[in-house]
mmCIF file of C-alpha atoms and ligand atoms in Angstrom:
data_model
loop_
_atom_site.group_PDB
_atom_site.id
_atom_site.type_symbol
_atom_site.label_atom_id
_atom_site.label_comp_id
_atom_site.label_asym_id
_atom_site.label_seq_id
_atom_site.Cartn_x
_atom_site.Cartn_y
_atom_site.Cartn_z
ATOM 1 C CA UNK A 1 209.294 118.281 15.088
ATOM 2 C CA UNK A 2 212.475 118.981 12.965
ATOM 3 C CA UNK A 3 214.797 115.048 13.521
ATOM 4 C CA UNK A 4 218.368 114.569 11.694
ATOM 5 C CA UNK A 5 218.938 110.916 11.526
ATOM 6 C CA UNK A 6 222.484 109.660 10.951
ATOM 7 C CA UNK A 7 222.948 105.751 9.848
ATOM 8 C CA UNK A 8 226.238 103.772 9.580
ATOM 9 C CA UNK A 9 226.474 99.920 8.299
ATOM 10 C CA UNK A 10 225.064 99.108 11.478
ATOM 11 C CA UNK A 11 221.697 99.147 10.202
ATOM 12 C CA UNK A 12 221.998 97.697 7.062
ATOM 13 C CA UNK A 13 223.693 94.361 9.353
ATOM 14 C CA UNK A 14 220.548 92.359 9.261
ATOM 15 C CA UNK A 15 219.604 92.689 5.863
ATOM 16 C CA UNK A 16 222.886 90.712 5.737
ATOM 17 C CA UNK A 17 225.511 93.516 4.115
ATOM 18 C CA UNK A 18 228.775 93.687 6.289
ATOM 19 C CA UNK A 19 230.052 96.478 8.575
ATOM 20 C CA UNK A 20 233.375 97.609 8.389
ATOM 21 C CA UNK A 21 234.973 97.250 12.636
ATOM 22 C CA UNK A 22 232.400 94.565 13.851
ATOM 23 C CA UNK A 23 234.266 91.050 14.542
ATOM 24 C CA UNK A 24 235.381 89.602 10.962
ATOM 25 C CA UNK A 25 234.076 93.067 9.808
ATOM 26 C CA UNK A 26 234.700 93.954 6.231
ATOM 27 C CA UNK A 27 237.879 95.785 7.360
ATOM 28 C CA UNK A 28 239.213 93.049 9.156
ATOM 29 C CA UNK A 29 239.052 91.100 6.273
ATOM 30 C CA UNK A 30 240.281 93.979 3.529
ATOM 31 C CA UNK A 31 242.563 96.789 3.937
ATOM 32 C CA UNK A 32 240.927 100.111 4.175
ATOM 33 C CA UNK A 33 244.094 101.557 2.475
ATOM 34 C CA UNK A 34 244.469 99.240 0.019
ATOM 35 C CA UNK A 35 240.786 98.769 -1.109
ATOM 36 C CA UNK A 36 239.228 102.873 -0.198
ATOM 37 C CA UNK A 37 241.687 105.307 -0.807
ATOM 38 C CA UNK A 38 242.529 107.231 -4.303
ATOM 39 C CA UNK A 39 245.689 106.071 -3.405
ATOM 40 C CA UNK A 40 244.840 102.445 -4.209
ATOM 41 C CA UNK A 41 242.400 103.036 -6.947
ATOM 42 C CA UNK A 42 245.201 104.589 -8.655
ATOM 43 C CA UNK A 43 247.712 101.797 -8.070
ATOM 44 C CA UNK A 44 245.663 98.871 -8.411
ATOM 45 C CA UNK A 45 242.338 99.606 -10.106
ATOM 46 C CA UNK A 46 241.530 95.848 -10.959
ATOM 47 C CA UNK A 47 241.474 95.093 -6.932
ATOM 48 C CA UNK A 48 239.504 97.804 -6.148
ATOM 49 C CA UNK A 49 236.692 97.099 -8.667
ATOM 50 C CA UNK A 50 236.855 93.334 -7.675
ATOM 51 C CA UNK A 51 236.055 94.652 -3.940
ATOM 52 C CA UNK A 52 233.422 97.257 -4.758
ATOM 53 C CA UNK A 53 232.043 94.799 -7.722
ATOM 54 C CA UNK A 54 231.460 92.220 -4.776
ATOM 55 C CA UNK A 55 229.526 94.615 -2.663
ATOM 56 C CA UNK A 56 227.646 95.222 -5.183
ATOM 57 C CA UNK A 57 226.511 92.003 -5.813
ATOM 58 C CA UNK A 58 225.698 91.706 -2.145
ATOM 59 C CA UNK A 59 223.665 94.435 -2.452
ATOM 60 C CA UNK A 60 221.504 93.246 -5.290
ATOM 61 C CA UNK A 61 220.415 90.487 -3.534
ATOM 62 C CA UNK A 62 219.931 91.797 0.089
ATOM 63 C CA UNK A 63 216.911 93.440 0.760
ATOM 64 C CA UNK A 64 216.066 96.375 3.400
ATOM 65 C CA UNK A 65 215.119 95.541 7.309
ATOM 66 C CA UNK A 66 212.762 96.722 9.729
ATOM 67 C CA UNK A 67 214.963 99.392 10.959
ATOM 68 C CA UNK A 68 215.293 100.807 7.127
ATOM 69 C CA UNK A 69 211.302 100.702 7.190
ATOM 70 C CA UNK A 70 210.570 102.412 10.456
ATOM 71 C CA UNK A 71 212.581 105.389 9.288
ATOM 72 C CA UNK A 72 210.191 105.760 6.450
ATOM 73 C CA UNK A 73 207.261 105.639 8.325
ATOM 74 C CA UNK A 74 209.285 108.208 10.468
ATOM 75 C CA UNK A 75 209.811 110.672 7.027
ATOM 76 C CA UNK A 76 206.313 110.079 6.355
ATOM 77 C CA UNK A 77 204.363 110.771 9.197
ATOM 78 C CA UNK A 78 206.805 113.914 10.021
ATOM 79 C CA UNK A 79 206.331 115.235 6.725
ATOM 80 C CA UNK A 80 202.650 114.932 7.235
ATOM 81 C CA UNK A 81 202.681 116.660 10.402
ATOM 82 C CA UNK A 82 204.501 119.557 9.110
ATOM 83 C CA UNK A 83 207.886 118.598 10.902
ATOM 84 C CA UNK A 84 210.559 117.240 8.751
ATOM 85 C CA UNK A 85 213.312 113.930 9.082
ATOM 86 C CA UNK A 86 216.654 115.069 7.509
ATOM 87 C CA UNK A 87 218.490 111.306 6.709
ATOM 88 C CA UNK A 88 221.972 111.536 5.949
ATOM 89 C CA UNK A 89 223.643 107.868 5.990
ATOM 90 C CA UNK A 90 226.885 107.040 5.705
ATOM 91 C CA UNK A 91 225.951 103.477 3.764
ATOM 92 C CA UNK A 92 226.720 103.607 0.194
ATOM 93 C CA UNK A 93 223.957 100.671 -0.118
ATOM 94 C CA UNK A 94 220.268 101.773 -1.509
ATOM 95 C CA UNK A 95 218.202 100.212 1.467
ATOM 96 C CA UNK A 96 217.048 103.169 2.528
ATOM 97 C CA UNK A 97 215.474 104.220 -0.444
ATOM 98 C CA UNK A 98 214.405 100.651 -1.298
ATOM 99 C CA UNK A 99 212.579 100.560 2.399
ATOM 100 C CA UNK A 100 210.535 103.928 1.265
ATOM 101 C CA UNK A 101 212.373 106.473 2.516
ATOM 102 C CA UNK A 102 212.112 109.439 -0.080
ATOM 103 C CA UNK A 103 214.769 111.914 0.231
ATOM 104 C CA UNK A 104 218.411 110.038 1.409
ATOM 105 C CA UNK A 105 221.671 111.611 1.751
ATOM 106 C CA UNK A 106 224.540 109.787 0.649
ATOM 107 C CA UNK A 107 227.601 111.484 2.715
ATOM 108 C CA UNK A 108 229.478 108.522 1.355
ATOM 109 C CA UNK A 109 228.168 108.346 -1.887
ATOM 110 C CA UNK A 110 226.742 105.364 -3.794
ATOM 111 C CA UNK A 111 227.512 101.992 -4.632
ATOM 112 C CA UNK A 112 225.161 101.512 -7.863
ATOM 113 C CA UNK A 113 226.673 104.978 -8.949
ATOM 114 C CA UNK A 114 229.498 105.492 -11.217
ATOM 115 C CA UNK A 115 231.915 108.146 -11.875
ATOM 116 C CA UNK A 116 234.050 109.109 -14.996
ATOM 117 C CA UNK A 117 237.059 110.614 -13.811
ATOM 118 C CA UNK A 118 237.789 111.661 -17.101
ATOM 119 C CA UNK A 119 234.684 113.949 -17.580
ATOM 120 C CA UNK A 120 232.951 114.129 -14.499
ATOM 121 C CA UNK A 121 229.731 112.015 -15.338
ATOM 122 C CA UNK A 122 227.525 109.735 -12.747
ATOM 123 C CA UNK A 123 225.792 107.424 -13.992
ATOM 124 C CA UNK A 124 223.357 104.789 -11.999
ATOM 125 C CA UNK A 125 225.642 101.543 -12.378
ATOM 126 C CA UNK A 126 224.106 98.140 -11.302
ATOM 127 C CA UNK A 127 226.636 95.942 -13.023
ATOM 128 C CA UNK A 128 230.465 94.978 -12.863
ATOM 129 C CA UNK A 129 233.304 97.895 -13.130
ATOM 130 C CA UNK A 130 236.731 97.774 -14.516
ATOM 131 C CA UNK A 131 239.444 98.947 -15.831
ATOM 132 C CA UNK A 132 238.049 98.130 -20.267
ATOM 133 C CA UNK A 133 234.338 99.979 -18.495
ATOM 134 C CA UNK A 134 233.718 102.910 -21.483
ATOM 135 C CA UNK A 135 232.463 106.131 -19.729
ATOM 136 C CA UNK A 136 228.860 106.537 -21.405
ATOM 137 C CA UNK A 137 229.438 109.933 -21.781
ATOM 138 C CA UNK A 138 232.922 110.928 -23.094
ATOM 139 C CA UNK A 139 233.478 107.075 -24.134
ATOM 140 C CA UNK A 140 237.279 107.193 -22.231
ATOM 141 C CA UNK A 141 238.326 103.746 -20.792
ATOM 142 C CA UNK A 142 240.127 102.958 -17.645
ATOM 143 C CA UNK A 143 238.520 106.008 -15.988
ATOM 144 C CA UNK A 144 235.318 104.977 -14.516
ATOM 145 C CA UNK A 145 234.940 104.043 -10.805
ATOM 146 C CA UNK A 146 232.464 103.514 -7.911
ATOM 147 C CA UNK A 147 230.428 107.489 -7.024
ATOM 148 C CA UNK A 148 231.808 107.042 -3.303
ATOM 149 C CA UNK A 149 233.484 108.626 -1.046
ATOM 150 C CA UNK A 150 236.735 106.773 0.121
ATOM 151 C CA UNK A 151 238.934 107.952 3.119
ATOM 152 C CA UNK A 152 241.046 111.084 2.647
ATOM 153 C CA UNK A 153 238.387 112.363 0.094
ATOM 154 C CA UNK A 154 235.639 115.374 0.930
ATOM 155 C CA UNK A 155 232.367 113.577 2.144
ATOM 156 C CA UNK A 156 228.969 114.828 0.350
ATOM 157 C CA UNK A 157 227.017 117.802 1.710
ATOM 158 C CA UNK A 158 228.768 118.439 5.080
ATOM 159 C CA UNK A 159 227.578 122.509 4.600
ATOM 160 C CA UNK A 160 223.940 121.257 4.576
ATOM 161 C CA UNK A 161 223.920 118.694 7.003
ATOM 162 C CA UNK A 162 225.860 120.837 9.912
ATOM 163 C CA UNK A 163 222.852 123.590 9.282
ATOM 164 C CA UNK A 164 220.070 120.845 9.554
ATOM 165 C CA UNK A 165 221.576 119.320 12.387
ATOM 166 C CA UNK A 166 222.138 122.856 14.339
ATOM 167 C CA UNK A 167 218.006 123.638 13.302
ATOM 168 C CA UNK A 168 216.843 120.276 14.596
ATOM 169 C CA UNK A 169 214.682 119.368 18.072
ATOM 170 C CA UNK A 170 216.322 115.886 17.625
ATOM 171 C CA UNK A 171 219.948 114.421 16.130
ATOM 172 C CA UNK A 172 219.816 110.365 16.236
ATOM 173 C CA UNK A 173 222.911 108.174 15.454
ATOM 174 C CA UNK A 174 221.824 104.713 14.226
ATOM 175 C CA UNK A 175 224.121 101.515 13.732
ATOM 176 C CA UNK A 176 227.313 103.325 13.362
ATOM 177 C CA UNK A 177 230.531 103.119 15.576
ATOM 178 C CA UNK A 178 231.645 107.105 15.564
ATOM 179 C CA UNK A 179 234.835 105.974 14.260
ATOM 180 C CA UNK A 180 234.870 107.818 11.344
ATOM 181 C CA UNK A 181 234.867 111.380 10.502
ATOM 182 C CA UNK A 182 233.642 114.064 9.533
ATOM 183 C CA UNK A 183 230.295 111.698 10.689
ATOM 184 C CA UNK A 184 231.790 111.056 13.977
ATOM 185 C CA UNK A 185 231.636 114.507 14.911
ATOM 186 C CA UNK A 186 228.322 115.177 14.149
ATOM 187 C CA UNK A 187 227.145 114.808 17.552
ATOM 188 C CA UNK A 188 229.272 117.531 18.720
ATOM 189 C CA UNK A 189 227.333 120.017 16.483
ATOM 190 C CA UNK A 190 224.447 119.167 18.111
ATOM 191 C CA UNK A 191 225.369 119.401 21.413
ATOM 192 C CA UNK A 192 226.972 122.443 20.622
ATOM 193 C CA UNK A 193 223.576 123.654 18.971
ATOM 194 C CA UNK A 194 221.630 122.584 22.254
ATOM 195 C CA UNK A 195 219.920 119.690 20.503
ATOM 196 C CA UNK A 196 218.621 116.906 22.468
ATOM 197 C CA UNK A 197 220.691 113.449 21.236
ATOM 198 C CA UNK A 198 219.924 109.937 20.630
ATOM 199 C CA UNK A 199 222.335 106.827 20.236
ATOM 200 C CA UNK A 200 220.616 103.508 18.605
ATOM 201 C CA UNK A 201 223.412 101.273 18.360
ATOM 202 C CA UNK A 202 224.148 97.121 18.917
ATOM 203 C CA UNK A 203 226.479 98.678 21.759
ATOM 204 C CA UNK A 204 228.098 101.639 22.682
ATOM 205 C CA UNK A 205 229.944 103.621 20.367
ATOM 206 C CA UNK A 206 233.223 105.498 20.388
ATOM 207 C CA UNK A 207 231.000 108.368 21.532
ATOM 208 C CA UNK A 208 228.827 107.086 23.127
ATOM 209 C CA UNK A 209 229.350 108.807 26.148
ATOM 210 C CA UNK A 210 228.020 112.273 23.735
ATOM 211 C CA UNK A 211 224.454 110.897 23.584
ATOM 212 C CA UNK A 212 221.882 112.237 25.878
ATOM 213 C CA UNK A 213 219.613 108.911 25.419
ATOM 214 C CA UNK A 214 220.638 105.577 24.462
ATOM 215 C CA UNK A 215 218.682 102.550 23.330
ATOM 216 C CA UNK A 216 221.180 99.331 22.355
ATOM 217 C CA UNK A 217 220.423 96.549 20.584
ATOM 218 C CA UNK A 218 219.692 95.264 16.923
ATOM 219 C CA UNK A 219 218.373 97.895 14.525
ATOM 220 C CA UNK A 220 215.564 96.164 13.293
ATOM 221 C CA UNK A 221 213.599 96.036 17.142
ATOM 222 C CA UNK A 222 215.354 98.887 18.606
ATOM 223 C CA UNK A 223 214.598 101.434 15.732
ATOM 224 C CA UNK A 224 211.020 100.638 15.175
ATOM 225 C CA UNK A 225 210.545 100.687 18.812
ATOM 226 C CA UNK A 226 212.204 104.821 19.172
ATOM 227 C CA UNK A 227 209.971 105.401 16.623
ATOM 228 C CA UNK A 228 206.757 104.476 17.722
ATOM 229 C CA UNK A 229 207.252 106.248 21.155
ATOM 230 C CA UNK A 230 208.473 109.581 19.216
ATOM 231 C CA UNK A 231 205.754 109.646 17.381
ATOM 232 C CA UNK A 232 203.231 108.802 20.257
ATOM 233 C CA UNK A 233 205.069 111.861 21.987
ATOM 234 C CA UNK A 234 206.842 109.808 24.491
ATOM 235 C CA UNK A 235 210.363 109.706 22.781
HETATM 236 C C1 BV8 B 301 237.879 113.421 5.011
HETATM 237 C C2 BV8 B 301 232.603 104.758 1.729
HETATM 238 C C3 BV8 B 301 238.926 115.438 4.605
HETATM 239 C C4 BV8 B 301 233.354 103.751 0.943
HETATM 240 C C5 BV8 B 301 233.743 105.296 3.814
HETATM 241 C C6 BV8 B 301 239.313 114.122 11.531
HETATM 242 C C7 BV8 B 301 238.575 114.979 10.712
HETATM 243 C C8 BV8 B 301 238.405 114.688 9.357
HETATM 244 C C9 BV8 B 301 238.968 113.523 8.810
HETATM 245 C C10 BV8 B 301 239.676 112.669 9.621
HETATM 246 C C11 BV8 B 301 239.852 112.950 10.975
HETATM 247 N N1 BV8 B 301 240.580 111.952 11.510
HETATM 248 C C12 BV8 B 301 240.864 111.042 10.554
HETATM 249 C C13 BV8 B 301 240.345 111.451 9.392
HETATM 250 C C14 BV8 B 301 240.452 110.741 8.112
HETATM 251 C C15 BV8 B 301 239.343 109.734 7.873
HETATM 252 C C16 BV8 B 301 238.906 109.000 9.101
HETATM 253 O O1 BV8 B 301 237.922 109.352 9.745
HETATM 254 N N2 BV8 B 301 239.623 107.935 9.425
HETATM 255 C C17 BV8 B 301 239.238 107.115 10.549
HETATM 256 C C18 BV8 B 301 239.405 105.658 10.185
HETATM 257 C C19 BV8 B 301 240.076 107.545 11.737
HETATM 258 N N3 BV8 B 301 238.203 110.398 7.285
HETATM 259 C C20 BV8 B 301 238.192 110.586 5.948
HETATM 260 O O2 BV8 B 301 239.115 110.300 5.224
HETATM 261 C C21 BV8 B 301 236.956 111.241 5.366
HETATM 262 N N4 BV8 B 301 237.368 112.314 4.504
HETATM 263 O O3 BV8 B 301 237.961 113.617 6.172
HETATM 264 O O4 BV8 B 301 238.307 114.286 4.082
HETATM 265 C C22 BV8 B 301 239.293 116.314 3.499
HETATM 266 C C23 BV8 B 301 239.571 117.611 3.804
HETATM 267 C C24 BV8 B 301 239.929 118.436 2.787
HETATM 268 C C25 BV8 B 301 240.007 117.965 1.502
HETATM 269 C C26 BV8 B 301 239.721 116.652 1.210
HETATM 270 C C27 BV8 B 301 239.371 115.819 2.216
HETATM 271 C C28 BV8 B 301 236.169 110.291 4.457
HETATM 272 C C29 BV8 B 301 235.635 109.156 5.238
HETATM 273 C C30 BV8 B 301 234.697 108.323 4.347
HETATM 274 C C31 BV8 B 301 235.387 107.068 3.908
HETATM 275 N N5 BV8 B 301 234.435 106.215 3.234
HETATM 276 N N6 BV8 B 301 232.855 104.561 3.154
HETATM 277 C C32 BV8 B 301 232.936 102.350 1.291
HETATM 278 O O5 BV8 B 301 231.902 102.139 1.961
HETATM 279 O O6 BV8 B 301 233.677 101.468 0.854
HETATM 280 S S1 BV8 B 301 233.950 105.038 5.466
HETATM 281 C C33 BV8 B 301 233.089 103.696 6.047
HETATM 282 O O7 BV8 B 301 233.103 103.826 7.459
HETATM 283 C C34 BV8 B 301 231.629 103.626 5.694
HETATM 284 O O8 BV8 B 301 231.098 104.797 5.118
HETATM 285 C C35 BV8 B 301 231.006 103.432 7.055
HETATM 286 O O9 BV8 B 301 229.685 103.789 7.070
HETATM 287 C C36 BV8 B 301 231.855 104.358 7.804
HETATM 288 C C37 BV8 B 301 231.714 104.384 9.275
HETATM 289 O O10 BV8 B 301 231.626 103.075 9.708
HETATM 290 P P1 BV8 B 301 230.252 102.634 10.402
HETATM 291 O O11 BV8 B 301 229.135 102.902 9.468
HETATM 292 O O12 BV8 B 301 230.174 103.276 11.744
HETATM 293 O O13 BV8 B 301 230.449 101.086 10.471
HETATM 294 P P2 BV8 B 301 231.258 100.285 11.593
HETATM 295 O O14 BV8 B 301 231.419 98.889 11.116
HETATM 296 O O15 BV8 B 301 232.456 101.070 12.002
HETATM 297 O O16 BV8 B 301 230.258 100.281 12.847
HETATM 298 C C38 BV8 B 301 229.050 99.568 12.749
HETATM 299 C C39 BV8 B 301 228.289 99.825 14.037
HETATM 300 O O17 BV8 B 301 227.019 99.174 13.940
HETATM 301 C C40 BV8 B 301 228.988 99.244 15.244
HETATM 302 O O18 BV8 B 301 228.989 100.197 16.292
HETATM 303 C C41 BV8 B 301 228.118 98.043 15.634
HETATM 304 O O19 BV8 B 301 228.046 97.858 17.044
HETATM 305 C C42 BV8 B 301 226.782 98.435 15.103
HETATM 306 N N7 BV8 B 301 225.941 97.300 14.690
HETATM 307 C C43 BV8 B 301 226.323 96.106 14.180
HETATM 308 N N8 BV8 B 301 225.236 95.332 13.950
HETATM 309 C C44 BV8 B 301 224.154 96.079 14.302
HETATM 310 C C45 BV8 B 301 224.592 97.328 14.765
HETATM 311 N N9 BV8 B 301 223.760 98.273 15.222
HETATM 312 C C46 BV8 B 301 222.444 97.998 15.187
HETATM 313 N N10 BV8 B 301 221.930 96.825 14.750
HETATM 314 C C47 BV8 B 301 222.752 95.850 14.301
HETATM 315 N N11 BV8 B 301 222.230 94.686 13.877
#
């Protein structure tokens, strides 16, 4: 069985790292425009390290949840089996990977990645960024920021992930509102591919009304519990 999983901050909510529209969400409390844009980043680089240098910190000291793990027994026994588990999140956070998941795709990029924008390097980055940062490559200050993707920018792999979505048996959304796109519309590939579609969510999304099945409640029971039953052959 071919399955394309696609995660939001949803499931990364009970290892304790914010989502973005949830009640005192991280964009209730920060401005989207002012904090994830180029835009910004070029006007006020000091405020948008301080933001993304917070996260990060948040990150370091949060630690993956039952929902991360389940997907990696997911990968694993697929893989095994000869079927495959395409996981393309939207998080920027490493919980997937921490939680044993082996091959992750950051559509969003990466929050303990850093870009020069003076000579193109990434480099992993698990400290504080700003404005003095040297690049390690080309050495050129003031030019280094977080290796995500903020809003008006090209997400990461779209080509790739539309074919392994249209060559799946199974597209699952996990923990993410369908707010945003291009991710919002991956559903729509799939139904427009024929391929059967799952929603694991707190509660309905934007789209909900897309999915074929839907399961609702916190990642970290609902997840493991879709997984077990796919991979007894009842899901
Ligand atoms: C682009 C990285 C084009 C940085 C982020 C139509 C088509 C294309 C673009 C657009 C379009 N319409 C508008 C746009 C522009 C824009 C957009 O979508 N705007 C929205 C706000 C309308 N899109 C873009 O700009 C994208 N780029 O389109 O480029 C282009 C074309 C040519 C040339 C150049 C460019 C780029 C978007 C990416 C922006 N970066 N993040 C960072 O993290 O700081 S977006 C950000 O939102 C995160 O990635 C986040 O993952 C993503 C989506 O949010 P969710 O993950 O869904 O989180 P949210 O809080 O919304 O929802 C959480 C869900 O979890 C809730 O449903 C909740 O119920 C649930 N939940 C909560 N607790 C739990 C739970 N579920 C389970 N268990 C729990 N315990």
């Amino acid at each position: 069985m071919r399955v394309f999983v696609l995660t939001g901050a949803g499931i990364s909510a009970e290892s304790g790292l914010g989502t973005f529209r949830d009640p005192g969400g991280i964009w209730e409390r920060f401005d989207p425009m002012k904090l994830a844009t180029p835009e910004a980043f070029a006007s006020d680089p000091e405020q948008v390290h301080a933001f993304y240098n917070l996260r990060r910190r948040d990150l370091l000291a949060a630690e993956p949840n039952e929902g991360h793990r389940a997907l990696a027994r997911l990968e694993a026994a697929l893989t095994a089996s000869g079927g495959s588990l395409y996981l393309c999140t939207q998080n920027i956070d490493d919980l997937h990977e921490r939680a044993g998941s082996r091959v992750v795709h950051h559509m969003h990029g990466e929050l303990l990645k850093a870009r020069c924008t003076g000579c193109g390097a990434v480099v992993e980055w698990r400290g504080e960024l700003d404005v003095a940062t040297a690049c390690p490559g080309c050495g050129r200050r003031g030019g280094m920021r977080p290796d995500v993707v903020w809003f008006g920018e090209m997400p990461v792999g779209l080509d790739e992930a539309a074919m392994a979505i249209e060559t799946s048996d199974l597209f699952v959304s996990i923990g993410t509102s369908g707010s945003v796109y291009p991710a919002a519309g991956f559903v729509d590939i799939a139904r427009e591919a024929g391929v059967r579609t799952a929603e694991l969510n707190l509660e309905p999304s934007d789209n909900a009304w897309a999915f074929d099945e839907r399961r609702y409640g916190p990642a970290g029971e609902v997840v493991p519990a879709f997984v077990e039953s796919l991979l007894a052959g009842r899901g």
